[in-house]
Short mmCIF file of C-alpha atoms in Angstrom, two decimals:
data_model
loop_
_atom_site.label_atom_id
_atom_site.label_comp_id
_atom_site.label_asym_id
_atom_site.label_seq_id
_atom_site.Cartn_x
_atom_site.Cartn_y
_atom_site.Cartn_z
CA MET A 262 83.41 95.51 67.82
CA ASP A 263 80.18 93.88 68.23
CA GLU A 264 77.05 95.84 68.36
CA VAL A 265 76.71 95.54 72.24
CA LYS A 266 80.31 97.08 72.94
CA MET A 267 79.43 99.78 70.33
CA ALA A 268 76.24 100.39 72.17
CA ALA A 269 77.86 100.53 75.46
CA ALA A 270 80.88 102.97 74.54
CA ALA A 271 78.56 105.35 72.83
CA GLY A 272 79.34 108.81 74.59
CA HIS A 273 82.28 107.36 76.77
CA TYR A 274 85.78 108.10 75.33
CA THR A 275 89.28 107.73 76.62
CA VAL A 276 91.28 110.53 78.61
CA LEU A 277 94.36 110.90 80.76
CA LEU A 278 94.53 110.68 84.34
CA PHE A 279 97.85 111.97 86.04
CA SER A 280 97.55 110.52 89.46
CA VAL A 281 98.91 112.85 92.02
CA THR A 282 99.27 109.97 95.04
CA ASP A 283 101.63 107.84 93.01
CA ARG A 284 102.65 109.76 89.90
CA GLN A 285 101.36 107.84 87.17
CA LEU A 286 99.90 108.41 84.04
CA PHE A 287 97.00 106.33 83.13
CA PRO A 288 94.55 105.99 80.19
CA VAL A 289 90.91 106.09 81.72
CA SER A 290 87.61 105.79 80.32
CA THR A 291 85.20 108.48 81.17
CA TRP A 292 82.97 105.58 83.08
CA ALA A 293 85.56 105.72 85.51
CA PHE A 294 83.81 109.23 86.75
CA GLU A 295 80.69 107.62 87.37
CA GLN A 296 81.74 105.05 89.64
CA ALA A 297 84.74 103.94 92.16
CA GLN A 298 85.76 101.05 93.99
CA GLY A 299 86.99 101.60 97.68
CA SER A 300 85.89 103.34 100.86
CA ARG A 301 85.17 106.54 100.51
CA ALA A 302 88.11 108.40 102.08
CA SER A 303 90.44 105.43 99.99
CA VAL A 304 88.59 106.94 96.94
CA LEU A 305 89.21 110.50 97.72
CA ARG A 306 92.74 110.06 98.84
CA ARG A 307 93.84 108.47 95.39
CA ASN A 308 92.04 110.70 93.17
CA VAL A 309 91.05 114.24 94.57
CA GLY A 310 93.87 116.52 93.22
CA SER A 311 94.71 114.42 90.26
CA LEU A 312 94.58 115.98 86.52
CA VAL A 313 92.32 114.80 83.83
CA MET A 314 92.96 115.78 80.35
CA GLY A 315 90.34 115.32 77.70
CA ARG A 316 90.89 114.52 74.14
CA ASP A 317 90.45 118.41 73.63
CA GLY A 318 93.61 119.19 75.18
CA VAL A 319 92.09 120.82 78.03
CA VAL A 320 92.94 119.97 81.39
CA ARG A 321 91.03 119.74 84.85
CA ARG A 322 91.53 119.04 88.49
CA ILE A 323 89.53 116.40 90.32
CA ASP A 324 88.07 118.88 93.06
CA GLY A 325 85.96 116.06 94.78
CA ILE A 326 84.06 113.22 94.37
CA ASP A 327 80.47 112.27 96.05
CA ARG A 328 78.74 108.99 96.36
CA ILE A 329 75.61 108.66 94.79
CA GLY A 330 74.90 105.11 95.91
CA PRO A 331 74.98 101.57 94.93
CA VAL A 332 75.67 100.79 91.19
CA ASN A 333 73.10 98.26 90.41
CA LYS A 334 69.70 98.43 91.58
CA LYS A 335 68.49 95.02 92.04
CA PHE A 336 68.81 92.93 95.38
CA PRO A 337 71.60 90.21 94.59
CA ARG A 338 73.83 92.68 92.31
CA ILE A 339 73.43 95.51 95.26
CA ILE A 340 75.12 92.52 97.81
CA LEU A 341 77.74 92.25 95.35
CA ASP A 342 78.47 95.54 94.92
CA LEU A 343 78.63 96.22 98.92
CA MET A 344 80.94 93.28 99.01
CA PHE A 345 83.23 94.65 96.37
CA GLY A 346 83.17 98.21 97.65
CA LEU A 347 81.58 99.34 94.17
CA VAL A 348 79.66 102.46 94.25
CA ARG A 349 77.96 104.91 91.71
CA ILE A 350 79.86 108.50 92.22
CA SER A 351 79.69 111.89 90.90
CA VAL A 352 83.09 113.76 89.92
CA ARG A 353 83.33 117.66 90.60
CA PHE A 354 86.12 119.08 88.15
CA SER A 355 87.81 122.53 88.44
CA HIS A 356 87.42 125.16 85.46
CA PRO A 357 90.01 124.23 82.74
CA LEU A 358 93.73 124.94 83.86
CA PRO A 359 95.94 127.62 82.14
CA TYR A 360 98.41 124.83 80.99
CA SER A 361 100.57 125.96 78.35
CA THR A 362 101.77 123.25 75.42
CA ASP A 363 104.82 123.73 76.79
CA ASP A 364 104.24 123.38 80.50
CA LEU A 365 101.86 120.52 79.89
CA ARG A 366 104.46 118.62 77.66
CA LYS A 367 107.00 118.92 80.60
CA LEU A 368 104.09 117.48 82.93
CA ILE A 369 103.50 114.69 80.49
CA ILE A 370 107.23 113.57 80.01
CA GLY A 371 107.90 113.90 83.92
CA TYR A 372 105.00 111.22 84.53
CA LEU A 373 106.31 108.94 81.67
CA GLU A 374 109.64 108.63 83.47
CA SER A 375 107.89 106.28 85.73
CA ASP A 376 108.01 102.63 84.93
CA ASP A 377 104.87 102.27 86.01
CA SER A 378 103.57 105.01 83.79
CA GLN A 379 105.32 103.64 80.90
CA GLN A 380 103.66 100.48 81.44
CA ASN A 381 100.11 101.96 81.90
CA MET A 382 100.11 103.90 78.18
CA GLU A 383 101.59 100.36 76.75
CA LEU A 384 104.95 101.93 75.89
CA GLU A 385 106.60 98.27 76.15
CA ASP A 386 110.36 99.28 75.02
CA ALA A 387 113.01 101.83 74.52
CA ASP A 388 111.70 102.33 71.02
CA ASP A 389 107.82 103.22 71.90
CA MET A 390 109.18 105.64 74.66
CA ALA A 391 111.23 107.21 71.96
CA THR A 392 108.46 107.45 69.70
CA ALA A 393 106.01 108.87 72.21
CA VAL A 394 108.71 111.52 73.49
CA ALA A 395 109.29 112.47 69.72
CA ARG A 396 105.66 113.03 69.02
CA LEU A 397 105.10 114.98 72.35
CA HIS A 398 108.34 117.15 71.42
CA SER A 399 106.72 117.64 67.81
CA ALA A 400 103.11 119.01 69.33
CA ALA A 401 102.20 122.41 68.60
CA THR A 402 98.97 122.69 70.82
CA ASN A 403 97.14 120.68 74.10
CA GLN A 404 95.34 118.56 71.83
CA GLU A 405 98.38 117.48 69.74
CA LEU A 406 99.86 116.40 72.90
CA PHE A 407 96.79 114.17 73.56
CA GLU A 408 96.93 112.90 70.47
CA ALA A 409 100.84 111.71 70.83
CA PHE A 410 99.54 108.61 72.14
CA VAL A 411 97.57 105.43 70.90
CA LEU A 412 95.07 105.16 73.64
CA PRO A 413 92.88 102.28 74.48
CA SER A 414 88.76 102.06 73.49
CA PRO A 415 86.86 103.03 76.38
CA ASP A 416 86.21 99.85 76.79
CA ASP A 417 89.86 98.55 77.35
CA ALA A 418 90.63 101.54 79.58
CA LEU A 419 90.70 101.83 83.23
CA ASP A 420 87.12 102.23 84.06
CA LEU A 421 86.78 102.55 87.88
CA LEU A 422 88.60 105.28 90.09
#
């Protein structure tokens, strides 16, 4: 990774997003909680109520999203941001939700039944899926459930809500 990417990734990491609107699991960069694309209504509809699992195994719900303003401050970039619906946001999360390891394992496996989730998580064939499910079944903690996946770096994960 070059120095620019390393500096950009500093402080950001990849988490799991359980989208409740389309029942998909996504690896998401924490950058995604700072910017969104689309109308306010569509961003809220797509994301409020979704669950986020951090690398520590803690699960929180997205309770709200507030628009802060344009992503860029300079005039030509602001116009492009407006054209593409790109805005800076602030995401409000719930307190940690009390998921047991067994309940969280069932939730993850349920989400992985979707072909879209398998593609999002880069489980390309039945062997990849079987390996992931075996790792999930052998996990003893919520953190080990998170570690069952090989997740992309923050600069390769979804970075917009």
